[in-house]
CSV table of C-alpha atoms (C1' of nucleotides) in Angstrom, one decimal:
chain,number,residue,atom,x,y,z
M,23,MET,CA,43.7,124.6,181.5
M,24,ARG,CA,43.2,121.4,180.6
M,25,ARG,CA,46.9,118.8,180.0
M,26,ASP,CA,47.1,115.5,179.7
M,27,ILE,CA,48.0,113.1,176.5
M,28,PHE,CA,44.5,112.7,175.6
M,29,GLN,CA,43.7,116.6,174.6
M,30,ALA,CA,47.5,116.7,173.6
M,31,ILE,CA,46.8,113.8,171.0
M,32,ALA,CA,42.9,115.5,170.1
M,33,ASP,CA,45.0,117.9,167.9
M,34,PRO,CA,46.2,116.9,164.1
M,35,THR,CA,48.7,119.2,164.4
M,36,ARG,CA,50.1,117.7,167.3
M,37,ARG,CA,50.3,114.3,165.7
M,38,ALA,CA,51.4,115.1,162.7
M,39,ILE,CA,54.6,116.6,164.9
M,40,LEU,CA,54.6,113.9,167.1
M,41,VAL,CA,55.1,111.6,163.7
M,42,LEU,CA,58.0,113.6,162.2
M,43,VAL,CA,59.8,114.1,166.1
M,44,ALA,CA,59.7,110.3,166.1
M,45,VAL,CA,62.1,109.8,163.1
M,46,GLN,CA,64.3,112.5,164.1
M,47,ALA,CA,64.4,115.6,166.6
M,48,MET,CA,63.9,118.6,165.2
M,49,THR,CA,63.7,122.2,165.6
M,50,PRO,CA,60.8,124.4,165.4
M,51,ASN,CA,62.1,125.5,162.8
M,52,ALA,CA,62.2,122.5,160.5
M,53,ILE,CA,59.1,121.8,162.1
M,54,ALA,CA,57.4,125.0,161.2
M,55,GLU,CA,58.2,124.1,157.3
M,56,HIS,CA,56.2,121.4,157.1
M,57,PHE,CA,53.2,122.9,158.2
M,58,ASP,CA,50.9,126.2,157.0
M,59,ILE,CA,50.6,127.8,159.8
M,60,ARG,CA,53.4,130.5,161.8
M,61,ARG,CA,56.5,129.0,163.9
M,62,GLN,CA,54.8,130.7,166.3
M,63,SER,CA,52.0,128.7,167.1
M,64,ILE,CA,54.6,125.8,166.1
M,65,SER,CA,56.1,126.8,168.7
M,66,LYS,CA,52.9,127.0,171.6
M,67,HIS,CA,52.5,123.4,170.2
M,68,LEU,CA,56.0,122.3,171.3
M,69,ARG,CA,55.1,123.4,174.8
M,70,ILE,CA,51.9,121.7,175.1
M,71,LEU,CA,53.5,118.2,174.2
M,72,SER,CA,56.7,119.0,176.3
M,73,GLU,CA,54.5,119.8,179.3
M,74,CYS,CA,52.3,116.6,178.9
M,75,ASP,CA,56.0,115.2,178.9
M,76,LEU,CA,55.4,113.5,175.2
M,77,LEU,CA,58.1,115.8,173.9
M,78,VAL,CA,61.7,116.8,175.7
M,79,PRO,CA,63.7,119.5,174.5
M,80,ARG,CA,67.6,119.5,174.4
M,81,GLN,CA,69.5,122.6,174.0
M,82,GLU,CA,72.2,123.4,171.5
M,83,GLY,CA,73.8,126.2,170.6
M,84,ARG,CA,70.9,128.5,169.5
M,85,GLU,CA,68.4,125.6,168.7
M,86,ILE,CA,66.7,123.3,170.7
M,87,PHE,CA,65.5,119.8,169.3
M,88,TYR,CA,62.3,118.1,170.3
M,89,GLU,CA,62.6,114.8,171.0
M,90,LEU,CA,59.8,112.0,171.3
M,91,LYS,CA,59.6,110.7,174.9
M,92,ILE,CA,58.4,107.2,173.3
M,93,ASP,CA,57.7,105.9,176.8
M,94,LYS,CA,54.8,108.4,177.6
M,95,MET,CA,52.9,107.1,174.7
M,96,LYS,CA,52.3,104.1,176.1
M,97,GLU,CA,50.3,105.5,179.1
M,98,ILE,CA,47.3,105.3,175.3
M,99,ASP,CA,48.5,102.0,175.0
M,100,ALA,CA,47.9,101.1,178.8
M,101,TRP,CA,44.2,103.1,178.4
M,102,LEU,CA,43.6,101.2,175.6
M,103,ASP,CA,44.7,98.1,177.7
M,104,GLN,CA,42.0,98.5,180.1
M,105,PHE,CA,39.6,97.8,177.5
M,106,ARG,CA,41.0,94.3,175.4
M,107,LYS,CA,40.7,93.5,179.2
M,108,ILE,CA,36.9,94.2,179.5
M,109,MET,CA,36.1,93.2,176.3
M,110,GLU,CA,37.5,89.4,176.7
M,111,ASP,CA,35.7,89.4,180.5
M,112,SER,CA,32.2,90.8,178.6
M,113,PHE,CA,32.4,88.4,175.9
M,114,LYS,CA,32.5,85.3,178.2
M,115,GLN,CA,29.5,86.3,180.1
M,116,LEU,CA,28.1,88.3,176.9
M,117,ASP,CA,24.7,86.3,177.3
M,118,ASP,CA,24.1,86.9,180.7
M,119,VAL,CA,25.2,90.4,181.0
M,120,LEU,CA,22.6,90.9,178.5
M,121,PHE,CA,20.3,88.8,180.6
M,122,THR,CA,21.1,90.5,183.3
M,123,LEU,CA,19.8,93.9,181.4
M,124,LYS,CA,17.0,93.5,180.5
M,125,ASN,CA,15.8,92.5,183.6
M,126,LYS,CA,17.0,95.1,185.8
M,127,ASN,CA,15.3,97.7,183.2
M,128,LYS,CA,12.2,96.0,182.8
F,17,MET,CA,33.1,121.2,163.2
F,18,ARG,CA,36.4,118.5,164.5
F,19,ARG,CA,34.7,115.1,165.1
F,20,ASP,CA,37.4,112.1,164.9
F,21,ILE,CA,37.9,109.4,167.7
F,22,PHE,CA,41.0,111.6,169.2
F,23,GLN,CA,38.3,114.3,170.0
F,24,ALA,CA,36.5,112.5,170.9
F,25,ILE,CA,38.6,111.1,173.5
F,26,ALA,CA,40.3,114.3,174.7
F,27,ASP,CA,37.5,114.8,176.8
F,28,PRO,CA,37.5,112.8,180.3
F,29,THR,CA,34.0,111.8,180.9
F,30,ARG,CA,33.5,110.9,177.4
F,31,ARG,CA,36.6,108.5,178.5
F,32,ALA,CA,34.6,107.2,180.9
F,33,ILE,CA,31.3,107.0,179.2
F,34,LEU,CA,33.4,104.5,177.2
F,35,VAL,CA,34.5,102.8,180.3
F,36,LEU,CA,31.7,102.6,181.7
F,37,VAL,CA,29.7,101.3,178.6
F,38,ALA,CA,32.8,98.8,177.4
F,39,VAL,CA,31.0,96.4,180.5
F,40,GLN,CA,27.5,96.7,179.4
F,41,ALA,CA,25.3,98.8,177.2
F,42,MET,CA,23.4,101.5,179.3
F,43,THR,CA,21.1,103.9,178.6
F,44,PRO,CA,21.0,108.1,178.8
F,45,ASN,CA,20.0,108.1,182.5
F,46,ALA,CA,21.7,105.1,183.9
F,47,ILE,CA,25.0,106.8,182.5
F,48,ALA,CA,24.0,110.4,184.2
F,49,GLU,CA,23.7,108.6,187.0
F,50,HIS,CA,27.7,108.1,187.1
F,51,PHE,CA,28.4,112.0,186.8
F,52,ASP,CA,27.5,115.2,188.2
F,53,ILE,CA,26.3,117.0,185.3
F,54,ARG,CA,23.2,117.1,183.6
F,55,ARG,CA,21.9,114.2,181.2
F,56,GLN,CA,21.2,116.4,178.4
F,57,SER,CA,24.8,117.1,179.0
F,58,ILE,CA,25.9,113.5,178.8
F,59,SER,CA,23.1,113.2,175.8
F,60,LYS,CA,25.7,115.6,174.2
F,61,HIS,CA,28.4,112.9,174.8
F,62,LEU,CA,27.1,110.5,173.8
F,63,ARG,CA,26.1,112.2,170.6
F,64,ILE,CA,29.6,113.0,169.7
F,65,LEU,CA,30.4,109.7,170.9
F,66,SER,CA,28.5,108.0,168.6
F,67,GLU,CA,28.6,110.2,165.6
F,68,CYS,CA,32.6,109.1,165.8
F,69,ASP,CA,31.1,105.4,165.6
F,70,LEU,CA,32.2,104.9,169.0
F,71,LEU,CA,28.9,103.8,170.3
F,72,VAL,CA,25.9,102.3,168.6
F,73,PRO,CA,22.3,103.1,170.0
F,74,ARG,CA,19.7,100.4,170.1
F,75,GLN,CA,16.0,101.6,170.2
F,76,GLU,CA,14.4,99.4,173.1
F,77,GLY,CA,10.9,100.9,173.6
F,78,ARG,CA,11.1,104.2,175.1
F,79,GLU,CA,15.6,103.4,176.2
F,80,ILE,CA,18.2,103.4,174.6
F,81,PHE,CA,21.2,101.4,175.0
F,82,TYR,CA,24.2,102.6,173.9
F,83,GLU,CA,27.3,99.9,172.9
F,84,LEU,CA,31.0,100.4,172.8
F,85,LYS,CA,31.7,99.7,169.1
F,86,ILE,CA,35.3,97.9,169.6
F,87,ASP,CA,36.1,97.4,166.9
F,88,LYS,CA,36.8,101.6,166.4
F,89,MET,CA,39.1,102.2,169.2
F,90,LYS,CA,40.8,99.6,166.8
F,91,GLU,CA,42.2,102.8,164.8
F,92,ILE,CA,43.5,104.7,167.8
F,93,ASP,CA,45.6,101.2,168.1
F,94,ALA,CA,46.2,101.1,164.8
F,95,TRP,CA,47.5,104.7,165.1
F,96,LEU,CA,50.2,104.3,168.3
F,97,ASP,CA,51.6,101.1,165.9
F,98,GLN,CA,52.8,104.0,163.6
F,99,PHE,CA,55.1,105.2,166.4
F,100,ARG,CA,56.3,101.2,167.4
F,101,LYS,CA,57.1,100.7,163.7
F,102,ILE,CA,58.8,103.9,163.4
F,103,MET,CA,60.9,103.2,166.9
F,104,GLU,CA,61.9,100.5,165.8
F,105,ASP,CA,63.9,101.5,162.8
F,106,SER,CA,65.1,105.1,164.6
F,107,PHE,CA,66.6,102.2,167.4
F,108,LYS,CA,68.8,101.1,164.8
F,109,GLN,CA,69.1,103.8,163.0
F,110,LEU,CA,69.8,106.5,165.6
F,111,ASP,CA,73.3,107.6,165.3
F,112,ASP,CA,72.9,107.9,161.3
F,113,VAL,CA,70.4,109.8,162.1
F,114,LEU,CA,71.8,112.5,164.4
F,115,PHE,CA,74.4,112.0,162.0
F,116,THR,CA,72.4,113.5,158.9
F,117,LEU,CA,70.2,115.6,161.4
F,118,LYS,CA,73.7,117.9,162.1
F,119,ASN,CA,74.7,118.2,159.1
F,120,LYS,CA,71.4,119.7,157.2
F,121,ASN,CA,71.0,121.5,160.2
F,122,LYS,CA,74.1,123.1,160.1
H,24,DT,C1',-7.8,110.6,177.0
H,25,DA,C1',-4.5,112.2,180.1
H,26,DC,C1',-0.4,111.8,182.2
H,27,DA,C1',4.2,110.2,183.6
H,28,DT,C1',9.0,108.9,181.3
H,29,DT,C1',13.2,108.9,179.0
H,30,DT,C1',15.5,111.0,175.2
H,31,DG,C1',17.3,114.3,172.2
H,32,DC,C1',17.5,119.4,170.2
H,33,DA,C1',17.9,124.9,170.4
H,34,DA,C1',19.7,128.6,172.6
H,35,DC,C1',22.4,130.4,175.9
H,36,DC,C1',27.2,131.3,178.7
H,37,DG,C1',31.8,131.6,180.0
H,38,DA,C1',35.9,129.2,179.4
H,39,DA,C1',39.0,126.9,176.4
H,40,DC,C1',41.6,126.4,172.0
H,41,DG,C1',44.3,127.6,168.2
H,42,DG,C1',45.6,130.8,164.8
H,43,DC,C1',47.8,135.7,164.4
H,44,DT,C1',51.4,140.3,165.4
H,45,DT,C1',54.2,142.1,168.0
H,46,DC,C1',58.1,142.2,171.6
H,47,DA,C1',62.3,140.0,173.8
H,48,DT,C1',66.3,137.4,174.8
H,49,DA,C1',70.1,134.9,173.6
H,50,DA,C1',73.6,132.6,170.9
H,51,DT,C1',76.0,133.3,166.4
H,52,DA,C1',78.6,135.9,162.1
H,53,DC,C1',80.3,140.0,160.4
Q,25,DG,C1',80.1,146.4,168.7
Q,26,DT,C1',76.7,145.2,165.8
Q,27,DA,C1',73.2,142.6,162.4
Q,28,DT,C1',71.6,138.2,161.8
Q,29,DT,C1',69.0,134.0,163.6
Q,30,DA,C1',66.3,131.0,166.6
Q,31,DT,C1',63.6,130.7,169.9
Q,32,DG,C1',59.6,131.9,173.9
Q,33,DA,C1',56.2,135.0,176.0
Q,34,DA,C1',52.1,138.5,175.8
Q,35,DG,C1',48.6,140.1,174.1
Q,36,DC,C1',44.6,139.8,170.8
Q,37,DC,C1',40.3,137.7,168.5
Q,38,DG,C1',37.3,134.1,166.5
Q,39,DT,C1',36.0,129.7,166.9
Q,40,DT,C1',34.9,125.6,169.7
Q,41,DC,C1',33.3,122.8,174.3
Q,42,DG,C1',31.3,121.9,177.8
Q,43,DG,C1',28.3,122.5,180.6
Q,44,DT,C1',23.2,125.1,181.6
Q,45,DT,C1',17.8,125.6,180.7
Q,46,DG,C1',13.9,124.5,178.5
Q,47,DC,C1',10.6,122.5,175.4
Q,48,DA,C1',9.5,118.8,172.3
Q,49,DA,C1',8.4,114.1,170.4
Q,50,DA,C1',7.8,109.6,171.4
Q,51,DT,C1',6.5,106.1,174.8
Q,52,DG,C1',4.4,103.4,177.9
Q,53,DT,C1',0.7,103.3,181.8
Q,54,DA,C1',-3.4,104.8,184.4
DNA sequence: TACATTTGCAACCGAACGGCTTCATAATAC
DNA sequence: GTATTATGAAGCCGTTCGGTTGCAAATGTA
């Protein structure tokens, strides 16, 4: 079973949950009210998001508030960073790269 | 069939392809050499990435060079942006939010 | 023309996904 | 003590995913 942030944010429902919870920590029931799917399915999503450390549960009596762990979001940003770097370098040497490529694949 | 950037980058092979192609445009065969899967599977991934506008094919004779469309990456960045804003606001009003939440869910 | 190379497409297959329903458990209310 | 509420876990089911093989089309070469 693959379980990483990228797989976690691939599902639109989970992305919506993240946005909701970013504003304020919420209980599964409260979250489920925003969707047309059963509470139990939301629970599944919350489990996945928690396993990826994107959410952290905080028990309060019989309620559980799920809170966003914004730090984990930075991992996505870090992945994007690698492209920013690569592209900076590539743009500088764009013509060289294209030239090399054409010769290599002649 | 769901087909958006988030679903596209959910697969680790596709993420690796994007990194490869970011350095320089490549043909399917050249890309496939970097993986332990069949060329046809790579073709499938390239199709998905192209349909999401993350890659753009450029025909050259019988070869096809797949090139990264870096602009599309910015959509992911834009999605993250929404969290940056929400979190800035939330931190300021964190105590207020928690107070409101407790009353609302009493 | 005949043949090799590069590529994409279709069909197939097992595993994972994302819903669902049902049930168990723990905390609260009566 | 009993009923209610909040939640998670287990199992089912149809669909999607990511790999495979086989084949056809288009281009380049002998």
